[in-house]
mmCIF file of C-alpha atoms in Angstrom:
data_model
loop_
_atom_site.group_PDB
_atom_site.id
_atom_site.type_symbol
_atom_site.label_atom_id
_atom_site.label_comp_id
_atom_site.label_asym_id
_atom_site.label_seq_id
_atom_site.Cartn_x
_atom_site.Cartn_y
_atom_site.Cartn_z
ATOM 1 C CA ASP A 1 -73.716 -74.985 -29.808
ATOM 2 C CA ALA A 2 -73.755 -71.509 -28.705
ATOM 3 C CA GLY A 3 -70.002 -71.094 -29.316
ATOM 4 C CA VAL A 4 -67.570 -69.214 -26.732
ATOM 5 C CA ILE A 5 -69.539 -66.430 -25.083
ATOM 6 C CA GLN A 6 -68.248 -63.427 -23.817
ATOM 7 C CA SER A 7 -69.497 -60.391 -21.721
ATOM 8 C CA PRO A 8 -69.707 -57.581 -21.838
ATOM 9 C CA ARG A 9 -69.350 -56.726 -25.721
ATOM 10 C CA HIS A 10 -68.244 -53.353 -24.803
ATOM 11 C CA GLU A 11 -66.957 -51.588 -21.944
ATOM 12 C CA VAL A 12 -66.051 -48.232 -21.085
ATOM 13 C CA THR A 13 -64.467 -47.190 -17.766
ATOM 14 C CA GLU A 14 -62.575 -44.511 -16.326
ATOM 15 C CA MET A 15 -58.919 -44.845 -15.231
ATOM 16 C CA GLY A 16 -58.335 -46.363 -11.902
ATOM 17 C CA GLN A 17 -61.877 -48.412 -12.005
ATOM 18 C CA GLU A 18 -62.060 -52.174 -11.418
ATOM 19 C CA VAL A 19 -62.890 -54.210 -14.782
ATOM 20 C CA THR A 20 -64.208 -57.760 -15.058
ATOM 21 C CA LEU A 21 -64.562 -59.551 -18.375
ATOM 22 C CA ARG A 22 -66.429 -62.799 -18.344
ATOM 23 C CA CYS A 23 -66.214 -66.044 -20.619
ATOM 24 C CA LYS A 24 -68.227 -69.057 -20.968
ATOM 25 C CA PRO A 25 -66.115 -71.701 -22.823
ATOM 26 C CA ILE A 26 -67.770 -74.432 -25.061
ATOM 27 C CA SER A 27 -69.395 -77.048 -23.233
ATOM 28 C CA GLY A 28 -67.063 -80.007 -22.940
ATOM 29 C CA HIS A 29 -63.854 -78.122 -23.839
ATOM 30 C CA ASN A 30 -61.117 -78.501 -21.184
ATOM 31 C CA SER A 31 -58.823 -75.643 -22.076
ATOM 32 C CA LEU A 32 -59.552 -71.845 -22.098
ATOM 33 C CA PHE A 33 -57.457 -68.941 -23.173
ATOM 34 C CA TRP A 34 -57.203 -65.236 -22.591
ATOM 35 C CA TYR A 35 -55.597 -63.112 -25.324
ATOM 36 C CA ARG A 36 -55.378 -59.302 -25.780
ATOM 37 C CA GLN A 37 -55.436 -57.810 -29.110
ATOM 38 C CA THR A 38 -53.890 -54.083 -30.058
ATOM 39 C CA MET A 39 -52.634 -52.419 -33.028
ATOM 40 C CA MET A 40 -49.216 -52.142 -31.583
ATOM 41 C CA ARG A 41 -48.626 -55.529 -30.047
ATOM 42 C CA GLY A 42 -50.855 -57.850 -32.175
ATOM 43 C CA LEU A 43 -52.489 -61.021 -30.477
ATOM 44 C CA GLU A 44 -51.025 -61.607 -27.093
ATOM 45 C CA LEU A 45 -51.832 -64.817 -24.895
ATOM 46 C CA LEU A 46 -52.282 -63.854 -21.464
ATOM 47 C CA ILE A 47 -52.748 -66.929 -19.430
ATOM 48 C CA TYR A 48 -54.559 -70.129 -20.158
ATOM 49 C CA PHE A 49 -56.253 -72.987 -18.044
ATOM 50 C CA ASN A 50 -56.212 -76.561 -18.502
ATOM 51 C CA ASN A 51 -59.090 -78.514 -16.281
ATOM 52 C CA ASN A 52 -59.706 -75.380 -14.567
ATOM 53 C CA VAL A 53 -56.091 -75.079 -13.420
ATOM 54 C CA PRO A 54 -53.775 -72.073 -14.710
ATOM 55 C CA ILE A 55 -51.118 -73.353 -16.488
ATOM 56 C CA ASP A 56 -49.017 -70.513 -18.012
ATOM 57 C CA ASP A 57 -49.700 -66.952 -16.645
ATOM 58 C CA SER A 58 -46.580 -65.344 -18.286
ATOM 59 C CA GLY A 59 -48.038 -63.285 -20.628
ATOM 60 C CA MET A 60 -50.121 -61.622 -17.660
ATOM 61 C CA PRO A 61 -48.702 -58.012 -18.295
ATOM 62 C CA GLU A 62 -48.697 -57.242 -14.278
ATOM 63 C CA ASP A 63 -50.259 -57.758 -10.940
ATOM 64 C CA ARG A 64 -53.101 -55.634 -12.022
ATOM 65 C CA PHE A 65 -54.171 -58.322 -13.962
ATOM 66 C CA SER A 66 -55.721 -61.567 -12.500
ATOM 67 C CA ALA A 67 -57.783 -64.614 -13.962
ATOM 68 C CA LYS A 68 -59.812 -67.141 -12.267
ATOM 69 C CA MET A 69 -61.600 -70.393 -13.653
ATOM 70 C CA PRO A 70 -63.942 -71.497 -10.908
ATOM 71 C CA ASN A 71 -65.596 -73.949 -12.760
ATOM 72 C CA ALA A 72 -65.345 -75.634 -16.288
ATOM 73 C CA SER A 73 -68.159 -73.166 -17.703
ATOM 74 C CA PHE A 74 -66.887 -70.014 -16.508
ATOM 75 C CA SER A 75 -63.879 -67.989 -16.468
ATOM 76 C CA THR A 76 -63.083 -64.169 -15.529
ATOM 77 C CA LEU A 77 -60.288 -61.658 -16.376
ATOM 78 C CA LYS A 78 -59.981 -58.987 -13.883
ATOM 79 C CA ILE A 79 -58.174 -55.653 -14.015
ATOM 80 C CA GLN A 80 -57.624 -53.626 -10.997
ATOM 81 C CA PRO A 81 -56.765 -50.772 -11.548
ATOM 82 C CA SER A 82 -57.527 -50.440 -14.918
ATOM 83 C CA GLU A 83 -55.377 -47.751 -16.828
ATOM 84 C CA PRO A 84 -55.573 -46.340 -20.402
ATOM 85 C CA ARG A 85 -52.907 -48.485 -21.933
ATOM 86 C CA ASP A 86 -55.229 -51.543 -20.980
ATOM 87 C CA SER A 87 -57.455 -50.504 -23.824
ATOM 88 C CA ALA A 88 -57.407 -53.367 -26.242
ATOM 89 C CA VAL A 89 -59.782 -56.134 -27.336
ATOM 90 C CA TYR A 90 -59.760 -59.060 -25.070
ATOM 91 C CA PHE A 91 -60.541 -62.602 -26.333
ATOM 92 C CA CYS A 92 -61.529 -65.734 -24.719
ATOM 93 C CA ALA A 93 -61.137 -68.939 -26.581
ATOM 94 C CA SER A 94 -61.540 -72.671 -25.651
ATOM 95 C CA SER A 95 -60.463 -76.103 -27.193
ATOM 96 C CA LEU A 96 -60.821 -79.843 -26.332
ATOM 97 C CA THR A 97 -57.260 -80.904 -25.988
ATOM 98 C CA GLN A 98 -57.322 -84.497 -26.937
ATOM 99 C CA GLY A 99 -54.716 -85.399 -29.539
ATOM 100 C CA VAL A 100 -52.698 -83.125 -31.442
ATOM 101 C CA GLY A 101 -53.044 -79.962 -33.039
ATOM 102 C CA TYR A 102 -56.680 -79.140 -31.635
ATOM 103 C CA GLU A 103 -58.319 -76.166 -32.556
ATOM 104 C CA GLN A 104 -58.929 -72.944 -30.707
ATOM 105 C CA TYR A 105 -62.537 -71.573 -30.859
ATOM 106 C CA PHE A 106 -62.606 -67.807 -30.124
ATOM 107 C CA GLY A 107 -65.486 -65.572 -28.519
ATOM 108 C CA PRO A 108 -66.474 -62.343 -30.132
ATOM 109 C CA GLY A 109 -64.257 -60.488 -27.928
ATOM 110 C CA THR A 110 -64.695 -57.409 -25.462
ATOM 111 C CA ARG A 111 -63.641 -54.059 -26.613
ATOM 112 C CA LEU A 112 -62.393 -52.115 -23.458
ATOM 113 C CA THR A 113 -61.865 -48.785 -23.420
ATOM 114 C CA VAL A 114 -59.997 -47.198 -20.413
ATOM 115 C CA THR A 115 -60.421 -43.259 -20.440
ATOM 116 C CA ALA B 1 -38.194 -71.186 -29.668
ATOM 117 C CA GLN B 2 -41.242 -71.506 -32.288
ATOM 118 C CA SER B 3 -42.519 -68.578 -34.144
ATOM 119 C CA VAL B 4 -44.102 -67.503 -37.585
ATOM 120 C CA THR B 5 -43.613 -64.591 -39.757
ATOM 121 C CA GLN B 6 -46.108 -63.105 -42.200
ATOM 122 C CA LEU B 7 -44.745 -61.181 -44.872
ATOM 123 C CA GLY B 8 -46.647 -58.259 -45.956
ATOM 124 C CA SER B 9 -49.219 -56.559 -43.411
ATOM 125 C CA HIS B 10 -51.401 -55.597 -46.386
ATOM 126 C CA VAL B 11 -52.342 -57.309 -49.541
ATOM 127 C CA SER B 12 -54.746 -56.223 -52.339
ATOM 128 C CA VAL B 13 -56.065 -58.309 -55.050
ATOM 129 C CA SER B 14 -58.967 -57.753 -57.532
ATOM 130 C CA GLU B 15 -61.977 -60.042 -57.291
ATOM 131 C CA GLY B 16 -61.269 -63.428 -59.246
ATOM 132 C CA ALA B 17 -57.449 -62.886 -58.889
ATOM 133 C CA LEU B 18 -55.220 -65.328 -57.031
ATOM 134 C CA VAL B 19 -54.898 -64.705 -53.425
ATOM 135 C CA LEU B 20 -51.282 -65.564 -51.895
ATOM 136 C CA LEU B 21 -50.506 -64.793 -48.121
ATOM 137 C CA ARG B 22 -47.085 -65.884 -47.161
ATOM 138 C CA CYS B 23 -46.006 -67.447 -43.765
ATOM 139 C CA ASN B 24 -42.799 -68.797 -42.764
ATOM 140 C CA TYR B 25 -42.220 -70.679 -39.737
ATOM 141 C CA SER B 26 -39.044 -71.348 -37.098
ATOM 142 C CA SER B 27 -39.052 -74.600 -35.689
ATOM 143 C CA SER B 28 -36.693 -77.311 -34.647
ATOM 144 C CA VAL B 29 -39.151 -79.831 -34.171
ATOM 145 C CA PRO B 30 -42.075 -80.491 -36.555
ATOM 146 C CA PRO B 31 -44.625 -78.177 -36.265
ATOM 147 C CA TYR B 32 -48.464 -77.666 -35.881
ATOM 148 C CA LEU B 33 -49.570 -74.978 -38.016
ATOM 149 C CA PHE B 34 -52.639 -73.083 -38.366
ATOM 150 C CA TRP B 35 -54.239 -70.389 -40.366
ATOM 151 C CA TYR B 36 -57.260 -68.163 -38.933
ATOM 152 C CA VAL B 37 -59.101 -65.372 -40.357
ATOM 153 C CA GLN B 38 -60.651 -62.344 -38.222
ATOM 154 C CA TYR B 39 -63.581 -60.596 -40.321
ATOM 155 C CA PRO B 40 -64.102 -56.789 -38.678
ATOM 156 C CA ASN B 41 -65.452 -56.784 -35.102
ATOM 157 C CA GLN B 42 -65.456 -60.591 -34.845
ATOM 158 C CA GLY B 43 -63.332 -63.204 -33.123
ATOM 159 C CA LEU B 44 -60.838 -65.294 -35.012
ATOM 160 C CA GLN B 45 -62.299 -68.616 -36.935
ATOM 161 C CA LEU B 46 -59.958 -71.456 -38.068
ATOM 162 C CA LEU B 47 -59.440 -71.851 -41.881
ATOM 163 C CA LEU B 48 -57.414 -74.991 -41.708
ATOM 164 C CA LYS B 49 -54.502 -76.681 -39.928
ATOM 165 C CA TYR B 50 -51.317 -78.776 -40.531
ATOM 166 C CA THR B 51 -50.607 -81.579 -38.010
ATOM 167 C CA SER B 52 -48.143 -83.588 -39.755
ATOM 168 C CA ALA B 53 -50.514 -85.413 -42.188
ATOM 169 C CA ALA B 54 -50.894 -84.586 -45.926
ATOM 170 C CA THR B 55 -48.740 -81.509 -46.927
ATOM 171 C CA LEU B 56 -51.328 -79.748 -48.792
ATOM 172 C CA VAL B 57 -54.118 -78.924 -46.587
ATOM 173 C CA LYS B 58 -57.561 -77.787 -47.808
ATOM 174 C CA GLY B 59 -59.842 -75.562 -45.332
ATOM 175 C CA ILE B 60 -62.970 -73.609 -45.644
ATOM 176 C CA ASN B 61 -63.998 -71.325 -48.179
ATOM 177 C CA GLY B 62 -61.902 -72.388 -50.897
ATOM 178 C CA PHE B 63 -58.705 -71.805 -48.946
ATOM 179 C CA GLU B 64 -55.701 -74.090 -49.245
ATOM 180 C CA ALA B 65 -52.310 -74.132 -47.606
ATOM 181 C CA GLU B 66 -49.105 -76.285 -48.564
ATOM 182 C CA PHE B 67 -46.469 -77.307 -45.738
ATOM 183 C CA LYS B 68 -43.063 -76.909 -47.239
ATOM 184 C CA LYS B 69 -40.338 -78.293 -45.043
ATOM 185 C CA SER B 70 -37.584 -77.119 -47.408
ATOM 186 C CA GLU B 71 -38.635 -73.389 -47.553
ATOM 187 C CA THR B 72 -40.074 -73.703 -44.001
ATOM 188 C CA SER B 73 -43.179 -71.999 -45.437
ATOM 189 C CA PHE B 74 -47.027 -72.734 -45.185
ATOM 190 C CA HIS B 75 -48.278 -70.041 -47.522
ATOM 191 C CA LEU B 76 -52.252 -69.604 -47.713
ATOM 192 C CA THR B 77 -53.725 -69.707 -51.168
ATOM 193 C CA LYS B 78 -57.096 -69.188 -52.963
ATOM 194 C CA PRO B 79 -57.360 -69.593 -56.869
ATOM 195 C CA SER B 80 -60.358 -66.612 -56.990
ATOM 196 C CA ALA B 81 -60.801 -63.995 -54.594
ATOM 197 C CA HIS B 82 -64.148 -62.990 -53.597
ATOM 198 C CA MET B 83 -65.274 -59.831 -52.060
ATOM 199 C CA SER B 84 -66.278 -61.480 -48.997
ATOM 200 C CA ASP B 85 -62.689 -62.614 -48.364
ATOM 201 C CA ALA B 86 -61.573 -59.120 -47.148
ATOM 202 C CA ALA B 87 -60.431 -59.704 -43.590
ATOM 203 C CA GLU B 88 -57.423 -60.111 -41.433
ATOM 204 C CA TYR B 89 -55.466 -63.312 -41.771
ATOM 205 C CA PHE B 90 -53.001 -64.811 -39.117
ATOM 206 C CA CYS B 91 -50.811 -67.503 -39.194
ATOM 207 C CA ALA B 92 -49.695 -69.547 -36.217
ATOM 208 C CA VAL B 93 -47.598 -72.179 -34.862
ATOM 209 C CA MET B 94 -48.564 -74.286 -31.689
ATOM 210 C CA ARG B 95 -45.657 -74.483 -29.144
ATOM 211 C CA TYR B 96 -44.115 -77.798 -28.953
ATOM 212 C CA ASN B 97 -45.419 -79.882 -26.146
ATOM 213 C CA THR B 98 -47.889 -77.104 -24.857
ATOM 214 C CA ASP B 99 -51.251 -75.752 -25.950
ATOM 215 C CA LYS B 100 -49.770 -72.419 -26.570
ATOM 216 C CA LEU B 101 -50.645 -70.992 -30.002
ATOM 217 C CA ILE B 102 -48.032 -68.179 -31.333
ATOM 218 C CA PHE B 103 -49.665 -65.798 -33.658
ATOM 219 C CA GLY B 104 -48.164 -63.539 -36.625
ATOM 220 C CA THR B 105 -48.732 -60.015 -36.898
ATOM 221 C CA GLY B 106 -51.398 -60.833 -39.427
ATOM 222 C CA THR B 107 -52.106 -59.980 -43.084
ATOM 223 C CA ARG B 108 -54.890 -57.567 -44.137
ATOM 224 C CA LEU B 109 -56.518 -58.691 -47.224
ATOM 225 C CA GLN B 110 -58.341 -56.058 -49.255
ATOM 226 C CA VAL B 111 -60.248 -57.196 -52.296
ATOM 227 C CA PHE B 112 -61.082 -54.718 -55.006
ATOM 228 C CA PRO B 113 -64.163 -55.243 -57.822
#
């Protein structure tokens, strides 16, 4: 199994530009999570999907952020327009939500720098 | 609301020494608790989890954790530290009746030769 795949691994962009982060979850998993990690705020859940449907987006910081999951094997997180304070590592994770206490499998992350 | 608190943002031990990373939880219902490890420039990896079965949980790489309801604790231990254990460790609780994990602030473990 290839694990959770994220692209790009690194992104450097200028303030005001649109940024799209991509995630391919583990095949067969039915839940997908987007997290943001910064030194100041730690690890924050932005949004999660179950069976491709957004369940909780209360962690999305503002309207500049949007996420989609058009099918079970692909999700995007878009920031438009980007700002320097969006600089962080963004993680995608997936899980198979059957039973209790199911593990989330994390991708390697995308390090975003907005200048 | 459920939450976890990790005591000590940095812990340093000598190679071969006991590792003890502290985590206390707050929950009005039986919690599901997790320990994750993050190596530099990598994503998080599950070490172990507690889901209301045995209170002593064994994980990968020789780590274990004990669920103590009376102390609302879920501390992570390893009898003998190895240089390769140097990483950041996160305790997390699964929010009741949801898929959401609530993470602690993390503890960075340094291992000295």
